[in-house]
XYZ file of C-alpha atoms in Angstrom:
113
model
C 8.450 2.083 9.608
C 6.599 0.944 6.405
C 8.419 -1.103 3.728
C 7.578 -0.920 -0.001
C 7.039 -4.080 -2.080
C 8.325 -3.142 -5.606
C 8.218 -5.101 -8.885
C 11.784 -6.235 -9.485
C 13.499 -6.658 -12.664
C 12.503 -10.024 -13.896
C 14.698 -10.177 -17.058
C 16.931 -7.977 -19.012
C 14.262 -6.716 -21.403
C 11.241 -6.968 -19.000
C 9.817 -3.538 -18.440
C 6.570 -4.365 -16.791
C 4.551 -7.266 -15.192
C 0.826 -8.197 -14.556
C -0.170 -9.117 -11.053
C -1.884 -12.432 -11.487
C -2.719 -13.325 -7.979
C -2.114 -12.057 -4.487
C -1.284 -14.788 -2.020
C -1.703 -12.340 0.945
C -4.382 -9.832 1.819
C -4.509 -6.545 3.648
C -4.018 -7.270 7.327
C -2.112 -10.572 6.845
C 1.201 -11.302 8.548
C 4.094 -12.188 6.310
C 7.604 -13.267 6.886
C 10.711 -12.413 5.112
C 10.910 -14.192 1.774
C 7.402 -15.611 2.054
C 5.623 -15.660 -1.294
C 3.375 -12.485 -1.381
C 2.001 -12.357 -4.847
C 2.482 -13.936 -8.514
C 3.544 -11.894 -11.415
C 3.308 -12.685 -15.147
C 5.463 -11.109 -17.832
C 6.076 -11.908 -21.461
C 9.021 -13.966 -20.373
C 8.218 -15.532 -16.995
C 5.610 -16.255 -14.375
C 7.065 -15.910 -10.984
C 6.213 -15.284 -7.229
C 7.421 -12.210 -5.609
C 8.710 -12.865 -2.013
C 8.071 -10.247 1.002
C 11.177 -8.149 1.506
C 10.369 -7.838 5.256
C 8.389 -9.440 7.970
C 5.287 -7.658 9.172
C 1.715 -6.962 8.178
C 0.464 -6.178 4.693
C -1.102 -2.686 5.229
C -1.782 -1.665 1.713
C -2.128 -3.422 -1.837
C -1.683 -0.816 -4.447
C -1.848 -2.893 -7.788
C -4.995 -5.098 -7.920
C -5.010 -8.473 -9.790
C -4.944 -8.330 -13.477
C -3.225 -4.846 -13.496
C 0.057 -4.172 -15.021
C 2.806 -2.423 -13.189
C 6.339 -1.048 -14.369
C 9.401 -2.530 -12.980
C 10.209 -0.577 -9.911
C 6.591 0.305 -9.195
C 5.235 -0.047 -5.583
C 2.864 -3.086 -5.429
C 2.069 -3.140 -1.665
C 3.279 -1.767 1.633
C 4.228 -3.905 4.677
C 4.274 -2.469 8.107
C 7.302 -3.711 9.956
C 5.848 -3.046 13.509
C 3.580 -6.237 12.985
C 0.474 -4.568 14.170
C -2.553 -4.832 11.853
C -4.064 -1.505 13.452
C -1.254 0.565 11.982
C -2.833 0.571 8.584
C -1.565 3.350 6.375
C -5.169 4.149 5.447
C -6.126 5.200 9.021
C -3.820 7.942 9.697
C -5.056 10.150 6.878
C -8.529 9.862 8.094
C -7.531 10.681 11.770
C -5.543 13.766 10.221
C -8.289 15.001 7.992
C -11.050 15.103 10.790
C -9.057 17.634 12.984
C -8.335 19.668 9.836
C -12.137 20.062 9.305
C -13.157 20.751 12.811
C -11.028 24.001 13.361
C -12.393 25.260 10.053
C -16.036 24.964 11.288
C -15.453 26.808 14.593
C -13.715 29.701 12.879
C -16.536 29.974 10.550
C -19.203 30.170 13.181
C -17.696 33.111 15.143
C -17.274 35.176 12.045
C -20.990 34.695 11.250
C -21.756 35.487 14.898
C -20.045 38.845 14.768
C -21.438 39.981 11.596
C -25.195 40.487 12.808
């Protein structure tokens, strides 16, 4: 099951932070509490630790982008397999959806003449 990495509240009045550097890339294995990225706010610069052990499957906020507190920054797959990237299932699901549509269109055209 995927685990979301969110931007934590880094101070009482801090509402957003800027990702200054990713310490891990998509496909990298991480352990619990291992530094995952660096964030800068108007009050503090800090590292955000991984909330779970697994493999980084998505990075949703790029370096130098700003995110709101609570925003999902990355996704970690807890099954530990780099092959379960969340970008792959939508591609697999979209291909079957297109294939049935094409055969359905062909018989209708064949029946018309």
